[in-house]
Tab-separated table of C-alpha atoms in Angstrom:
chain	number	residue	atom	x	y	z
A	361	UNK	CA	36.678	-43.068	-97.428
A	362	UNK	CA	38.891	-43.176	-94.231
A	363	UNK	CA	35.838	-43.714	-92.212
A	364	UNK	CA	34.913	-46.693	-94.281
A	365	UNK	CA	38.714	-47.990	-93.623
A	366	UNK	CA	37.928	-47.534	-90.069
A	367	UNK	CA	34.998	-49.278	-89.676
A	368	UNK	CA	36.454	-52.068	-91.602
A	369	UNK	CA	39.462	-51.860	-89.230
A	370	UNK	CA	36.695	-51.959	-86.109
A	371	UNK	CA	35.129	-54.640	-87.422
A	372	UNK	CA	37.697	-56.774	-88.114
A	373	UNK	CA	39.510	-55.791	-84.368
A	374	UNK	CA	36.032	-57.163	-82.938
A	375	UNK	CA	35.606	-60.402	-85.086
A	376	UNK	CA	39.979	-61.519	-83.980
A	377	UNK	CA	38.568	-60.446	-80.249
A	378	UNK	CA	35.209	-63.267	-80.944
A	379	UNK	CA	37.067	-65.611	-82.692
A	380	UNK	CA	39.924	-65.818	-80.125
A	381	UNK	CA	36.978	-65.823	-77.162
A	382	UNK	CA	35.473	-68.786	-79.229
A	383	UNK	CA	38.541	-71.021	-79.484
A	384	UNK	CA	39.168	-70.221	-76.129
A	385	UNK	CA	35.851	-71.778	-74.968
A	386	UNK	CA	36.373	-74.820	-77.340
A	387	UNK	CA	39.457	-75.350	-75.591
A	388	UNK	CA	38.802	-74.994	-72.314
A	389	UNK	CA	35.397	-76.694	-72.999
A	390	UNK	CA	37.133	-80.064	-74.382
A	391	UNK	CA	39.977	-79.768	-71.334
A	392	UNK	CA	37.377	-79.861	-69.030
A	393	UNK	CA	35.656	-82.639	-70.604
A	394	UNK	CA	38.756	-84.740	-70.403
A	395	UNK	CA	40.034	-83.387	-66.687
A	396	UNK	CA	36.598	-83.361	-64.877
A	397	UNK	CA	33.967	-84.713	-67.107
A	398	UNK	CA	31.050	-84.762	-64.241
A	399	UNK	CA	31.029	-81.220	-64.257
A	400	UNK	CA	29.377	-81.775	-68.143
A	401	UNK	CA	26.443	-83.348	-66.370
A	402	UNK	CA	25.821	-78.841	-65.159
A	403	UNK	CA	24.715	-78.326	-68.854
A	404	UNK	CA	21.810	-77.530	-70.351
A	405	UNK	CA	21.217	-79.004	-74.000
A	406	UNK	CA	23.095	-77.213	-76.562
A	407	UNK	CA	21.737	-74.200	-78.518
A	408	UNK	CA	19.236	-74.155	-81.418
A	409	UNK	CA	20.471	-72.901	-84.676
A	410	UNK	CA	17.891	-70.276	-84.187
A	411	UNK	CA	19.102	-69.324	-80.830
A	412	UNK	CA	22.653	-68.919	-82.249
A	413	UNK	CA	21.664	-67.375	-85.304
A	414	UNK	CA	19.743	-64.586	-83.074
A	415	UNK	CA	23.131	-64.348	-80.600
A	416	UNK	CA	24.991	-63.503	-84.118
A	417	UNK	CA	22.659	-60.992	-85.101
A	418	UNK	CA	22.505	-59.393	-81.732
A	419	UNK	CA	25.982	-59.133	-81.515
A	420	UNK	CA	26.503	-57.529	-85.251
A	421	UNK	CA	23.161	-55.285	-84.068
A	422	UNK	CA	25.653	-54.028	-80.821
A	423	UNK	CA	28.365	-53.089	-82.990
A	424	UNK	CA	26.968	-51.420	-85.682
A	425	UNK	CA	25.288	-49.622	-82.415
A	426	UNK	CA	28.704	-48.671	-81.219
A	427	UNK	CA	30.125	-47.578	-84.367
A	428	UNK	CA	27.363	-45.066	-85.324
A	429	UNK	CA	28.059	-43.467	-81.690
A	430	UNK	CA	31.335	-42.934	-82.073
A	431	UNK	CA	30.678	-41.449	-85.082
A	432	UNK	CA	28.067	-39.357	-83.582
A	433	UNK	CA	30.494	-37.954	-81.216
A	434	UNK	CA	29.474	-39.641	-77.941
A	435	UNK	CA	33.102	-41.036	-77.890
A	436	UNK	CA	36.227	-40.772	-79.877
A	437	UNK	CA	36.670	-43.433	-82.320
A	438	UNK	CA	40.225	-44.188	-80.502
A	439	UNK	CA	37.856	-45.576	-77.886
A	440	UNK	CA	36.770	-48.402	-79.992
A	441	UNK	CA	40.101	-49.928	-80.632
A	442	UNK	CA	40.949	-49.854	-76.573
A	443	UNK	CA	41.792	-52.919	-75.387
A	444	UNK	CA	44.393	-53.676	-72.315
A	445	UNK	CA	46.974	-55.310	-74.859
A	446	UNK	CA	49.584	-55.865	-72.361
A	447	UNK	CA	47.222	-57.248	-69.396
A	448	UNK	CA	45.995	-59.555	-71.894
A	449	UNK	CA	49.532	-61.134	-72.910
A	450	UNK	CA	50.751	-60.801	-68.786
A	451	UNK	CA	47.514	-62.414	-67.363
A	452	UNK	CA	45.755	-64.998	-70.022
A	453	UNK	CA	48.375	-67.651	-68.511
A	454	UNK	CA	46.659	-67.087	-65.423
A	455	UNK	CA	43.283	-67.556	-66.694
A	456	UNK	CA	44.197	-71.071	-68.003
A	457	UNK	CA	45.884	-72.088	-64.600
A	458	UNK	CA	43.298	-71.150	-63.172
A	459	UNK	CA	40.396	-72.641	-64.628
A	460	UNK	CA	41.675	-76.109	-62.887
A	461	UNK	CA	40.512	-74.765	-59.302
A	462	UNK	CA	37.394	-72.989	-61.078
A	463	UNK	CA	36.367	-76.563	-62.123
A	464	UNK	CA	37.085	-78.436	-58.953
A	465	UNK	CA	35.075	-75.685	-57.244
A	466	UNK	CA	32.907	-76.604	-59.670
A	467	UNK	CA	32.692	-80.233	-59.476
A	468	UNK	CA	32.803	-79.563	-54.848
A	469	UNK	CA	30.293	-77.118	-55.478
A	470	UNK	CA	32.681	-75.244	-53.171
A	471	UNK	CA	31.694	-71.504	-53.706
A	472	UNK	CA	32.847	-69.957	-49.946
A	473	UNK	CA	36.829	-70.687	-50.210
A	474	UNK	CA	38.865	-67.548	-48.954
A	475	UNK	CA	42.374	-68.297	-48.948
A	476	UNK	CA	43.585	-67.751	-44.952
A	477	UNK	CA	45.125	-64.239	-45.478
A	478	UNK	CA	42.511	-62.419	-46.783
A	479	UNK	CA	39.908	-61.141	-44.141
A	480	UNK	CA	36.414	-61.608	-45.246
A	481	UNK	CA	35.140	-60.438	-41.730
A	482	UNK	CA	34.214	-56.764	-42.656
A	483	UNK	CA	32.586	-57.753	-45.866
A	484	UNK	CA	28.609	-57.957	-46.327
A	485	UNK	CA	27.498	-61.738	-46.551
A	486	UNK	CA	26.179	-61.945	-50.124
A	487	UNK	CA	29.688	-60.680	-51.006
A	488	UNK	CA	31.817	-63.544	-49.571
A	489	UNK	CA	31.169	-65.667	-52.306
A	490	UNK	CA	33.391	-67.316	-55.377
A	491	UNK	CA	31.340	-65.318	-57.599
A	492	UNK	CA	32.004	-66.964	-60.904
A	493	UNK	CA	33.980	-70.077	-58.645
A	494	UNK	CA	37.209	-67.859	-59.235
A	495	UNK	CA	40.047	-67.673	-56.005
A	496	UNK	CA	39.309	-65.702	-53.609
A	497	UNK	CA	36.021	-63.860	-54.926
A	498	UNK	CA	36.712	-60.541	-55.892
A	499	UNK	CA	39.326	-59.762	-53.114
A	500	UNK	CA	42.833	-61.232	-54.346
A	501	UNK	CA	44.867	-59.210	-57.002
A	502	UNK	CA	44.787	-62.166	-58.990
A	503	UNK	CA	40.989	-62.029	-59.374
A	504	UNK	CA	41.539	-58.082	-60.510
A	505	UNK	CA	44.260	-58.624	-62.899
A	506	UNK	CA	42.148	-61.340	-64.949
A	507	UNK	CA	38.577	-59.549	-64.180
A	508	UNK	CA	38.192	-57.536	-67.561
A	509	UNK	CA	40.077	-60.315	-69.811
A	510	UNK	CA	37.639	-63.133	-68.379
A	511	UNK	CA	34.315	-60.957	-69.370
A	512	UNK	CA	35.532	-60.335	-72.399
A	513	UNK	CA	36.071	-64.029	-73.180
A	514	UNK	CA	32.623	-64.939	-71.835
A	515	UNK	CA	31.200	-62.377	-73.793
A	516	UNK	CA	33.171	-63.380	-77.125
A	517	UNK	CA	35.000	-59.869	-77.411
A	518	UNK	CA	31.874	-57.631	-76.476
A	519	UNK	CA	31.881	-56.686	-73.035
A	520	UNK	CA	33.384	-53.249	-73.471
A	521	UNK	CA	30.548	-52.299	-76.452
A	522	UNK	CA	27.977	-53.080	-73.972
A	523	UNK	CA	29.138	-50.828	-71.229
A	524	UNK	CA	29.706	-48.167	-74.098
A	525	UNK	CA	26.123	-48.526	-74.292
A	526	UNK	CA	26.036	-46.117	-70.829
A	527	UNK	CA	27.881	-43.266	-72.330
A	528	UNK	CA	24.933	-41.984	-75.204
A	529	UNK	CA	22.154	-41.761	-71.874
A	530	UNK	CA	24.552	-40.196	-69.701
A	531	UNK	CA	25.337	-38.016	-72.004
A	532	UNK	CA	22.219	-37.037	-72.497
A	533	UNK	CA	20.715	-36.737	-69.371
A	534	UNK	CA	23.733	-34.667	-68.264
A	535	UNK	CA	22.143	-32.106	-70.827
A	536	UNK	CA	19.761	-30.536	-67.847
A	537	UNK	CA	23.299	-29.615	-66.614
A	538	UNK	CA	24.230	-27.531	-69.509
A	539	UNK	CA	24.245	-23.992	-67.150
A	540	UNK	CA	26.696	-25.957	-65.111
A	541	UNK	CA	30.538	-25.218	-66.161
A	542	UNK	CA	31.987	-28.825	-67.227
A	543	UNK	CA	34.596	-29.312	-65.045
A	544	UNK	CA	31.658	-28.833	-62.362
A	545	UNK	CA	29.886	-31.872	-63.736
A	546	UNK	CA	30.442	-35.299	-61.104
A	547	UNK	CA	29.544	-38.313	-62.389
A	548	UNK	CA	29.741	-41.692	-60.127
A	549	UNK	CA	30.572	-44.919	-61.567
A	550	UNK	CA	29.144	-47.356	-58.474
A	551	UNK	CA	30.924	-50.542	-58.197
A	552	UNK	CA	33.497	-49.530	-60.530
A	553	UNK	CA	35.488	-52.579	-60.011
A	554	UNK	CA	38.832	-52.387	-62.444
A	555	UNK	CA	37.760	-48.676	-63.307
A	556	UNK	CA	37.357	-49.823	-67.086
A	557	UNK	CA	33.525	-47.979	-67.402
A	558	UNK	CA	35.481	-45.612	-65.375
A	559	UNK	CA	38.378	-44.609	-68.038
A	560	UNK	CA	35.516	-44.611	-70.974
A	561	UNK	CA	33.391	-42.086	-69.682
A	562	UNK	CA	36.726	-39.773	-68.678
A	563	UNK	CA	36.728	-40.772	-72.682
A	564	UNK	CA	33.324	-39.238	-73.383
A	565	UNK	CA	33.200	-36.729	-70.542
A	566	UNK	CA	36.933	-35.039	-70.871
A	567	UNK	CA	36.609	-32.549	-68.509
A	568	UNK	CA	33.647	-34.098	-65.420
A	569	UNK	CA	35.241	-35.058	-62.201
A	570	UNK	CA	34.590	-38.472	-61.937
A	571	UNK	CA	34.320	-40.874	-59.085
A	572	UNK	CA	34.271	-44.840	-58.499
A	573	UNK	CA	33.190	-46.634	-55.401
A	574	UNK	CA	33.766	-50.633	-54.998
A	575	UNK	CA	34.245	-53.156	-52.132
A	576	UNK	CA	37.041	-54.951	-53.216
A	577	UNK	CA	40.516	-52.664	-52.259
A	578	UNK	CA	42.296	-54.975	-55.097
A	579	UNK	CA	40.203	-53.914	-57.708
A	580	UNK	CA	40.328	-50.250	-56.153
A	581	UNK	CA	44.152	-50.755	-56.889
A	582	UNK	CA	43.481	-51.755	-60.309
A	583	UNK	CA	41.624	-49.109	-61.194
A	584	UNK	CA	43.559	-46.667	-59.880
A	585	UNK	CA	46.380	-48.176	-61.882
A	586	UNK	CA	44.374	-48.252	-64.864
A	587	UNK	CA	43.222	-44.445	-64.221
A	588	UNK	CA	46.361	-42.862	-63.019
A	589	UNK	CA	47.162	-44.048	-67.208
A	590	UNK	CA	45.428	-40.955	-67.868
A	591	UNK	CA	47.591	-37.908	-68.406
A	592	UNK	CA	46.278	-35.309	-65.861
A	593	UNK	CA	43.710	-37.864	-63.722
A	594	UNK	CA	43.492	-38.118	-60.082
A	595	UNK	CA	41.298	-41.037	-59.751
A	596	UNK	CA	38.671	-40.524	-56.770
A	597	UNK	CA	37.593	-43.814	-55.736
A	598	UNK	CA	36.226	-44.612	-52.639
A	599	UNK	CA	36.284	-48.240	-50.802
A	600	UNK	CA	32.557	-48.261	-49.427
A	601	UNK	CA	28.905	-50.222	-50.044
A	602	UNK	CA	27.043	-48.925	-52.387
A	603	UNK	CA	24.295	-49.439	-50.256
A	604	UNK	CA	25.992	-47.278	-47.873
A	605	UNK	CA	27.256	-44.669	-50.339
A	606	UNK	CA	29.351	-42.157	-48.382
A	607	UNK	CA	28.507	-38.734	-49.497
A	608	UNK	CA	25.926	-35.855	-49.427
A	609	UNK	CA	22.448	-35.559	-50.755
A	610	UNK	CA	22.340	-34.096	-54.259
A	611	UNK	CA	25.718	-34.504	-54.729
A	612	UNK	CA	26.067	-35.829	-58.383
A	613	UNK	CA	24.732	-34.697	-61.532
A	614	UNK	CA	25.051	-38.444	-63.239
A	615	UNK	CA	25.574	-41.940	-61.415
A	616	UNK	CA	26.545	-45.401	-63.698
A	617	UNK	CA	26.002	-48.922	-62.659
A	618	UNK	CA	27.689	-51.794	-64.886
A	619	UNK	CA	26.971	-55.576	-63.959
A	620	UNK	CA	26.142	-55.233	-60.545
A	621	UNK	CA	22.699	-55.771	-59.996
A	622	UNK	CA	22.250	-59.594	-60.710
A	623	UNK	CA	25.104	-60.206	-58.093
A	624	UNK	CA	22.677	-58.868	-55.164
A	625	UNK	CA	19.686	-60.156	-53.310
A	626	UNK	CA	16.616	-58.257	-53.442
A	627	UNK	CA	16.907	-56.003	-50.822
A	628	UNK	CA	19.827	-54.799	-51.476
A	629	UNK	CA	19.145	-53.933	-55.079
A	630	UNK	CA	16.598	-51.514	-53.395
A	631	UNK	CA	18.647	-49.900	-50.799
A	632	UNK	CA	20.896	-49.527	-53.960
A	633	UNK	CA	18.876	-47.396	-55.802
A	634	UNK	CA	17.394	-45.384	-52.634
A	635	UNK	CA	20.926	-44.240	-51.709
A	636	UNK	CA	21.292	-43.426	-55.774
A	637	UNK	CA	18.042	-41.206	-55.568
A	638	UNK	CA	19.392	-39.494	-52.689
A	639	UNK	CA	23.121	-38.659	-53.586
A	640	UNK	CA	21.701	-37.657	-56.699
A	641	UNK	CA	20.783	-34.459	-58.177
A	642	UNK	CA	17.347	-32.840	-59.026
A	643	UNK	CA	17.372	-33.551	-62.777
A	644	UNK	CA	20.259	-35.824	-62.992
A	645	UNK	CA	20.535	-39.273	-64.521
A	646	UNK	CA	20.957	-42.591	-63.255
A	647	UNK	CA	22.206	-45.005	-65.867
A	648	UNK	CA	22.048	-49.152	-64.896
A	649	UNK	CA	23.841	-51.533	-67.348
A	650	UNK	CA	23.232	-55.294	-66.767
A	651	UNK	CA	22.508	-58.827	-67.949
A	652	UNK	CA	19.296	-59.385	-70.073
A	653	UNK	CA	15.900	-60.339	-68.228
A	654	UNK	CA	13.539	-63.491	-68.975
A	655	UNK	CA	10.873	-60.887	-70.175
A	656	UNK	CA	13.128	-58.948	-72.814
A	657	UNK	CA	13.998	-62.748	-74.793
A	658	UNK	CA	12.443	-65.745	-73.028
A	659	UNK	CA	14.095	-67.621	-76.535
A	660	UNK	CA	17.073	-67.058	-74.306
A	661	UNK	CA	15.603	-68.785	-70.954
A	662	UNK	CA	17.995	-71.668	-71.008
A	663	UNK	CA	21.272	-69.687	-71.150
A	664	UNK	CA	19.388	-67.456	-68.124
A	665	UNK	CA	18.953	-71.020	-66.899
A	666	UNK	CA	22.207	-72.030	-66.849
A	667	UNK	CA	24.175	-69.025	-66.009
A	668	UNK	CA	24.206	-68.953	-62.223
A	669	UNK	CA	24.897	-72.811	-62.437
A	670	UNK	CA	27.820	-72.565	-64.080
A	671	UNK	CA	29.124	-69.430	-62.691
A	672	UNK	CA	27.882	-69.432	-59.312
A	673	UNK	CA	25.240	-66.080	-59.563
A	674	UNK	CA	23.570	-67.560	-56.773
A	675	UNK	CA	21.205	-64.018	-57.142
A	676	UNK	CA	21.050	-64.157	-60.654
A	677	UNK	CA	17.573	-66.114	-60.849
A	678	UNK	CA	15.777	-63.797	-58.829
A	679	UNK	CA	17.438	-60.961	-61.183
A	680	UNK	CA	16.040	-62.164	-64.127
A	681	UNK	CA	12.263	-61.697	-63.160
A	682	UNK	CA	12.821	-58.790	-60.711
A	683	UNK	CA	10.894	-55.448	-62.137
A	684	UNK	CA	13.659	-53.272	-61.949
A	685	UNK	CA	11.328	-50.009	-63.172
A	686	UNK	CA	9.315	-50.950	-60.236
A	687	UNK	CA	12.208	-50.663	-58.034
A	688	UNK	CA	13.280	-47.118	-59.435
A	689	UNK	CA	9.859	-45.703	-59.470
A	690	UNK	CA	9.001	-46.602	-55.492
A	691	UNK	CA	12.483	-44.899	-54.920
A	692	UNK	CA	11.431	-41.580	-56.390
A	693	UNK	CA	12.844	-41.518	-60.089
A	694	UNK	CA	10.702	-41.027	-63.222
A	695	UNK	CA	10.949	-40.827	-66.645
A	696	UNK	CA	12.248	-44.519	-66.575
A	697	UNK	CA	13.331	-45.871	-70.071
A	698	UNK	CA	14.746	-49.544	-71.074
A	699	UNK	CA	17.084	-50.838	-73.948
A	700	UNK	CA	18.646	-53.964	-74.893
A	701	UNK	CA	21.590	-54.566	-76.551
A	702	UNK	CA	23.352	-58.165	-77.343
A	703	UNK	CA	23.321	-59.939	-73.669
A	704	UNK	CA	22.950	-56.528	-72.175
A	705	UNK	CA	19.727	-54.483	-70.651
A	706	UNK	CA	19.631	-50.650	-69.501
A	707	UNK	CA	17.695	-48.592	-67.438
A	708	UNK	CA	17.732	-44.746	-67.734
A	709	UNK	CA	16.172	-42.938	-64.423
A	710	UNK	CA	15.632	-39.020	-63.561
A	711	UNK	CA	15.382	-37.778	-60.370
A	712	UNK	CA	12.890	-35.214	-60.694
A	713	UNK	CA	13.410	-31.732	-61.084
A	714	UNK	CA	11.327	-30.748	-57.836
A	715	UNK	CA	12.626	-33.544	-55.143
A	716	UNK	CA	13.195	-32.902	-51.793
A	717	UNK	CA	15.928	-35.108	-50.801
């Protein structure tokens, strides 16, 4: 009976997280209208019943999804109920200021504004961007502190079941390792950004050293923050490229990836996954989490359509028909399986057992 309770609780914890997302949409939606109605003109026609009706279903599809994995045991069911509370209440102000200078951005199509103090210099072009038309890209504190709250607002209360989705194939492929003592088990979260995918597979993997690598020193702060939360952690993040990734072949036994892809140009993606193959070991797994593809729901094309429009993914287009199992494969992995959930796709990749480097 209590696990009926909690599911009940879970489910009605998710639907206050959608609803709120929703009205804040609405509201933001009809403030913009009045403020700076041209930017109205960026929108594709609205939904089809059908279209929503599918997005409902999909998102009741993810949930049930995450419940029946905590239950499983691939996470504690405290997981589920995580949510950063007090960020929320300290930073949704901030997230309402600023969605005046995301619209004029908007509106300017101004999508290279670095405020003077921040030094963009050492930073890889396709990074010094206003992804999303937010201040100062990814490199302000602001921009970390309202990170994880604006996600889950886009995504009406789901982002954090979708990365959950990572933690049942990592899991899994860390089963090859089962010789290997736990605490001997290194799993790296590339691009870790606030450290949020981070904190849930410490969740699901209690005893792995873990490591992050990101760009952006502010959100390397805020993860560190979030991590040092932890009784016991010492966060090891890294600031470095994670087409550069700085350490030795055959290092880790697992390697995560959550919404990075779509936000790099083609070659990148590749050099990407070449440096994963290497620092990986024979064996381990290499779990990607990311947005949804034109050939997994073309009913979906005109939200794909939209997207980097709206939120300035100037690689997103190219993301959407890129053959990502293509991509793995020339880099050595095999064994390469896909899954969708809600808004979400995954690919699951094994280095094989017998490779060289």
């Amino acid at each position: 009976m209590s696990d009926i309770f909690t599911k009940l609780a879970y489910q009605t914890f998710q639907q206050g997280k959608a609803a709120f997302a929703l009205a804040h949409k609405n509201t933001a939606s009809q403030l913009r209208n009045l403020i700076n109605p041209p930017i109205n003109q960026l929108r594709t026609k609205p939904l089809s019943p059908d279209i929503l009706q599918l997005l409902r279903q999909r998102l009741e599809q993810i949930l049930e999804t995450d419940w029946q994995d905590a239950q499983l045991g691939v996470y504690p069911e405290s997981l589920l109920f995580d949510n950063p509370w007090e960020d929320f209440w300290r930073y949704y102000p901030g997230i309402c200021l600023d969605l005046l200078n995301i619209w004029e951005r908007v509106n300017q199509n101004k999508y290279q504004e670095f405020s003077p103090d921040i030094d963009i210099q050492n930073y890889p072009n396709y990074y010094r961007r206003n992804f999303h038309y937010q201040t100062d890209g990814y490199l302000s504190d602001t921009s970390a502190n309202l990170y994880d709250l604006q996600v889950e607002l886009l995504f009406n209360g789901a982002a954090d079941p979708m990365r959950r989705r990572v933690l049942a194939p990592l899991k899994e492929g860390l089963k090859a390792f089962d010789a290997v003592p736990p605490q001997q088990i290194r799993v790296l979260d590339v691009a870790c950004g606030t450290g949020r995918t981070l904190k849930m597979i410490r969740a699901s993997l209690p005893k792995a050293s873990l490591f992050g690598t990101d760009l952006s020193p502010t959100y390397l702060r805020k993860a560190n923050q979030l991590l040092s939360q932890i009784p016991g952690e010492l966060p090891q993040l890294m600031q470095a490229k994670a087409e550069e990734l700085p350490y030795r072949d055959n290092y880790f036994h697992g390697i995560t990836c959550v919404f990075l892809f779509h936000e790099l140009p083609p070659s990148i993606r590749q050099r990407i996954i070449e440096q994963c193959f290497r620092v990986i070991q024979p064996g381990g797994v290499f779990v990607i989490c990311d947005s949804i593809q034109a050939i997994d729901f073309p009913q979906f094309m005109p939200m794909m359509e939209n997207f980097p429009a709206m939120f300035h993914e100037p690689y997103y287009r190219h993301y959407i028909t890129d053959d990502l199992v293509k991509r793995l494969t020339q880099a050595g992995f095999e064994a390469i399986t896909t899954q969708n959930h809600f808004m979400s796709k995954y690919w699951i990749a094994h280095k094989p057992e017998d490779a060289t480097v």
